Short mmCIF file of C-alpha atoms in Angstrom, two decimals:
data_model
loop_
_atom_site.label_atom_id
_atom_site.label_comp_id
_atom_site.label_asym_id
_atom_site.label_seq_id
_atom_site.Cartn_x
_atom_site.Cartn_y
_atom_site.Cartn_z
CA UNK V 844 32.51 110.12 131.87
CA UNK V 845 31.31 111.31 135.29
CA UNK V 846 28.35 109.07 135.85
CA UNK V 847 27.01 109.71 139.45
CA UNK V 848 28.75 112.23 141.50
CA UNK V 849 28.23 112.72 145.41
CA UNK V 850 29.52 115.38 147.46
CA UNK V 851 30.98 115.52 150.06
CA UNK V 852 32.91 112.38 150.48
CA UNK V 853 33.47 112.60 154.16
CA UNK V 854 31.63 114.74 156.85
CA UNK V 855 31.57 114.92 160.60
CA UNK V 856 28.37 116.54 162.10
CA UNK V 857 27.57 117.37 165.64
CA UNK V 858 24.11 116.05 166.94
CA UNK V 859 21.17 118.40 165.93
CA UNK V 860 23.12 120.01 162.94
CA UNK V 861 21.63 119.75 159.39
CA UNK V 862 23.34 119.12 156.09
CA UNK V 863 22.50 118.31 152.52
CA UNK V 864 24.22 115.58 150.72
CA UNK V 865 24.40 116.41 147.12
CA UNK V 866 24.05 114.04 144.11
CA UNK V 867 24.16 114.59 140.47
CA UNK V 868 24.06 112.36 137.43
CA UNK V 869 24.95 113.31 133.81
CA UNK V 870 23.42 110.21 132.21
CA UNK V 871 19.87 111.68 131.71
CA UNK V 872 18.46 109.02 134.09
CA UNK V 873 14.93 109.62 135.22
CA UNK V 874 15.28 107.23 138.19
CA UNK V 875 17.27 108.14 141.17
CA UNK V 876 17.71 106.72 144.71
CA UNK V 877 19.23 107.23 148.03
CA UNK V 878 20.54 104.38 150.11
CA UNK V 879 22.36 104.19 153.52
CA UNK V 880 24.82 101.34 154.44
CA UNK V 881 25.43 100.56 157.89
CA UNK V 882 28.50 98.64 158.99
CA UNK V 883 28.47 94.98 157.93
CA UNK V 884 25.14 95.34 156.22
CA UNK V 885 23.87 95.98 152.73
CA UNK V 886 22.18 98.99 151.44
CA UNK V 887 18.90 100.09 152.46
CA UNK V 888 16.49 102.41 150.50
CA UNK V 889 15.86 105.79 151.96
CA UNK V 890 14.08 107.70 149.22
CA UNK V 891 13.66 107.50 145.57
CA UNK V 892 12.46 109.54 142.49
CA UNK V 893 11.01 108.57 139.24
CA UNK V 894 11.37 112.05 137.74
CA UNK V 895 11.65 115.70 138.47
CA UNK V 896 9.09 116.80 140.92
CA UNK V 897 8.34 113.21 142.10
CA UNK V 898 9.71 111.59 145.31
CA UNK V 899 8.66 108.76 147.35
CA UNK V 900 9.74 106.94 150.60
CA UNK V 901 11.68 104.04 150.74
CA UNK V 902 12.39 101.63 153.70
CA UNK V 903 14.16 104.00 156.23
CA UNK V 904 12.85 107.49 155.28
CA UNK V 905 12.69 108.95 158.87
CA UNK V 906 14.91 111.87 159.67
CA UNK V 907 15.53 112.67 155.91
CA UNK V 908 13.95 114.78 153.20
CA UNK V 909 14.52 114.84 149.54
CA UNK V 910 13.69 117.07 146.55
CA UNK V 911 13.95 116.56 142.71
CA UNK V 912 13.69 119.81 141.01
CA UNK V 913 15.76 118.86 138.01
CA UNK V 914 16.59 115.33 136.24
CA UNK V 915 20.23 115.73 137.15
CA UNK V 916 20.03 116.58 140.94
CA UNK V 917 18.65 114.66 143.75
CA UNK V 918 19.89 116.03 147.28
CA UNK V 919 19.24 114.49 150.32
CA UNK V 920 18.81 116.48 153.57
CA UNK V 921 19.31 115.62 157.31
CA UNK V 922 17.48 118.14 159.25
CA UNK V 923 18.26 117.24 162.89
CA UNK V 924 21.38 114.86 162.65
CA UNK V 925 21.37 111.94 165.15
CA UNK V 926 24.17 109.39 166.04
CA UNK V 927 21.71 106.78 164.44
CA UNK V 928 22.41 108.43 160.91
CA UNK V 929 26.09 107.68 161.06
CA UNK V 930 26.48 105.52 157.95
CA UNK V 931 27.77 105.57 154.37
CA UNK V 932 25.17 107.19 151.88
CA UNK V 933 24.91 106.14 148.35
CA UNK V 934 23.24 107.79 145.61
CA UNK V 935 22.19 105.76 142.49
CA UNK V 936 20.43 106.28 139.22
CA UNK V 937 18.87 104.05 136.56
CA UNK V 938 17.64 104.67 132.98
CA UNK V 939 14.10 103.41 133.16
CA UNK V 940 11.61 100.99 134.39
CA UNK V 941 11.98 97.26 134.04
CA UNK V 942 13.63 94.83 136.28
CA UNK V 943 16.72 94.45 134.03
CA UNK V 944 17.81 98.07 134.43
CA UNK V 945 21.18 98.26 136.50
CA UNK V 946 21.48 101.06 139.12
CA UNK V 947 24.69 102.95 138.79
CA UNK V 948 25.96 104.16 142.11
CA UNK V 949 28.19 107.16 143.23
CA UNK V 950 31.21 106.69 145.39
CA UNK V 951 29.32 107.47 148.50
CA UNK V 952 29.46 109.95 151.40
CA UNK V 953 30.74 108.83 154.78
CA UNK V 954 28.87 110.54 157.52
CA UNK V 955 29.57 110.62 161.16
CA UNK V 956 27.31 112.09 163.81
CA UNK V 957 29.27 112.84 167.10
CA UNK H 535 12.13 87.11 156.64
CA UNK H 536 15.12 88.16 154.68
CA UNK H 537 14.55 88.34 151.00
CA UNK H 538 18.15 87.97 150.10
CA UNK H 539 20.39 85.66 151.82
CA UNK H 540 24.22 85.41 151.55
CA UNK H 541 25.30 82.69 154.00
CA UNK H 542 29.10 83.17 153.59
CA UNK H 543 30.24 86.29 155.74
CA UNK H 544 33.79 85.56 154.28
CA UNK H 545 35.54 83.36 151.61
CA UNK H 546 39.10 82.71 150.65
CA UNK H 547 40.42 81.63 147.28
CA UNK H 548 43.87 81.23 145.87
CA UNK H 549 44.74 83.35 142.97
CA UNK H 550 43.83 81.68 139.51
CA UNK H 551 41.21 79.51 141.19
CA UNK H 552 37.53 79.73 140.59
CA UNK H 553 35.29 80.54 143.57
CA UNK H 554 31.43 80.48 144.11
CA UNK H 555 29.58 83.09 146.16
CA UNK H 556 26.14 81.95 147.25
CA UNK H 557 23.03 83.82 147.19
CA UNK H 558 19.47 82.79 147.69
CA UNK H 559 16.22 84.80 147.58
CA UNK H 560 12.60 84.87 148.22
CA UNK H 561 9.90 86.54 146.24
CA UNK H 562 6.31 85.62 144.99
CA UNK H 563 6.67 88.07 142.08
CA UNK H 564 7.13 86.08 138.83
CA UNK H 565 8.98 88.95 137.39
CA UNK H 566 12.17 90.01 138.99
CA UNK H 567 15.85 90.84 138.58
CA UNK H 568 18.99 89.58 140.28
CA UNK H 569 22.19 91.63 140.42
CA UNK H 570 25.59 91.37 141.76
CA UNK H 571 27.67 94.35 142.91
CA UNK H 572 31.32 94.46 143.97
CA UNK H 573 32.43 96.88 146.73
CA UNK H 574 36.15 97.25 147.07
CA UNK H 575 37.72 98.66 150.02
CA UNK H 576 37.62 102.12 148.49
CA UNK H 577 33.77 101.90 148.97
CA UNK H 578 32.20 102.27 145.52
CA UNK H 579 29.63 100.01 144.22
CA UNK H 580 30.37 98.41 140.93
CA UNK H 581 27.72 96.48 138.83
CA UNK H 582 28.95 93.08 137.81
CA UNK H 583 26.12 91.12 136.36
CA UNK H 584 22.40 90.70 135.90
CA UNK H 585 20.04 87.80 135.52
CA UNK H 586 16.31 88.16 134.88
CA UNK H 587 13.77 85.74 136.07
CA UNK H 588 12.63 84.93 132.49
CA UNK H 589 16.22 84.54 131.18
CA UNK H 590 16.59 80.93 129.83
CA UNK H 591 20.38 80.99 129.96
CA UNK H 592 22.71 81.76 132.85
CA UNK H 593 24.33 85.15 132.59
CA UNK H 594 27.97 85.66 131.85
CA UNK H 595 30.19 88.90 131.79
CA UNK H 596 33.80 88.04 131.24
CA UNK H 597 35.27 86.24 134.27
CA UNK H 598 31.77 86.46 136.10
CA UNK H 599 28.88 84.00 135.65
CA UNK H 600 25.68 83.65 137.39
CA UNK H 601 24.51 79.98 138.25
CA UNK H 602 20.76 80.57 138.19
CA UNK H 603 18.58 77.87 139.77
CA UNK H 604 15.04 79.34 139.62
CA UNK H 605 13.32 76.27 141.43
CA UNK H 606 15.87 76.54 144.27
CA UNK H 607 15.68 80.18 144.33
CA UNK H 608 19.45 80.50 143.95
CA UNK H 609 21.64 83.16 142.15
CA UNK H 610 25.27 82.30 142.83
CA UNK H 611 28.03 84.07 141.48
CA UNK H 612 31.09 82.32 140.01
CA UNK H 613 34.20 84.04 139.54
CA UNK H 614 36.81 82.17 137.40
CA UNK H 615 40.59 82.59 137.45
CA UNK H 616 40.52 84.77 140.49
CA UNK H 617 42.87 87.80 140.51
CA UNK H 618 44.15 89.73 143.70
CA UNK H 619 42.03 92.61 142.48
CA UNK H 620 39.00 90.63 143.09
CA UNK H 621 39.27 90.86 146.81
CA UNK H 622 36.28 92.89 147.82
CA UNK H 623 32.81 92.71 149.34
CA UNK H 624 30.24 91.22 147.08
CA UNK H 625 26.57 91.89 147.18
CA UNK H 626 23.71 90.11 145.79
CA UNK H 627 20.49 92.19 145.21
CA UNK H 628 17.07 91.69 143.84
CA UNK H 629 15.07 94.11 142.11
CA UNK H 630 11.47 94.41 143.42
CA UNK H 631 8.50 96.41 142.21
CA UNK H 632 7.30 99.36 144.22
CA UNK H 633 4.12 101.20 143.81
CA UNK H 634 4.67 104.85 143.81
CA UNK H 635 2.48 107.38 145.42
CA UNK H 636 1.93 108.89 141.90
CA UNK H 637 0.42 105.64 140.88
CA UNK H 638 3.27 104.50 138.75
CA UNK H 639 5.58 101.79 139.33
CA UNK H 640 9.29 101.80 140.13
CA UNK H 641 11.69 99.34 141.50
CA UNK H 642 14.04 99.07 144.34
CA UNK H 643 17.02 96.89 145.10
CA UNK H 644 16.96 94.71 148.21
CA UNK H 645 20.45 93.77 149.10
CA UNK H 646 21.88 90.96 150.96
CA UNK H 647 24.54 91.38 153.85
CA UNK H 648 27.55 90.56 151.64
CA UNK H 649 30.35 88.20 151.22
CA UNK H 650 33.85 89.36 152.02
CA UNK H 651 36.10 87.66 149.46
CA UNK H 652 39.89 87.50 149.86
CA UNK H 653 42.06 86.25 147.01
CA UNK H 654 45.43 84.86 148.40
CA UNK H 655 48.46 84.98 146.19
#
């Protein structure tokens, strides 16, 4: 009963490095999301996807890229890491449309940029 | 303006007592959803309860209930019979519609800043 799986759980990057945060879900959900959570704050939407091959920007997309080649996977890429991207990143998925569909979250990736 | 407001940065409650966590929201969309999530110190986000804008009755899930007052735009979470394991950060979130570049629709969650609940033995 895996749900939404994120890897890695922790990572330290140097400024200017790049990395990919992995997210996979086994619930056959069409909708997937990436959020970031800064200290003392709620979550903010980075990117989302309504299905394979379709992605859209959220509130805070600058500095990130995503792709959705399969229903299961929704990786988030940081190209040139900056200290402002130090945060906890959550991937989420939901079954379908409608305001009543809860989003199911992964356990998060804690990322530090030094 | 904030769309989700949680005015209590921290709350304390004695074990076995009930506690209310406040949440007010702002939207002009007649169709919306309100969610509460729990975030323990381990960091994961756990879905607790949902209330739809057209729901006539307040939502309940075990010890969790949602006091939904639509005219006042409030959706307070009530936890009955608090347990030590309830100590966590609690986030109120509202589901809002997004218009995608592909022409379809999707929904995003807008989160409040959270309330840190501490249950004392």
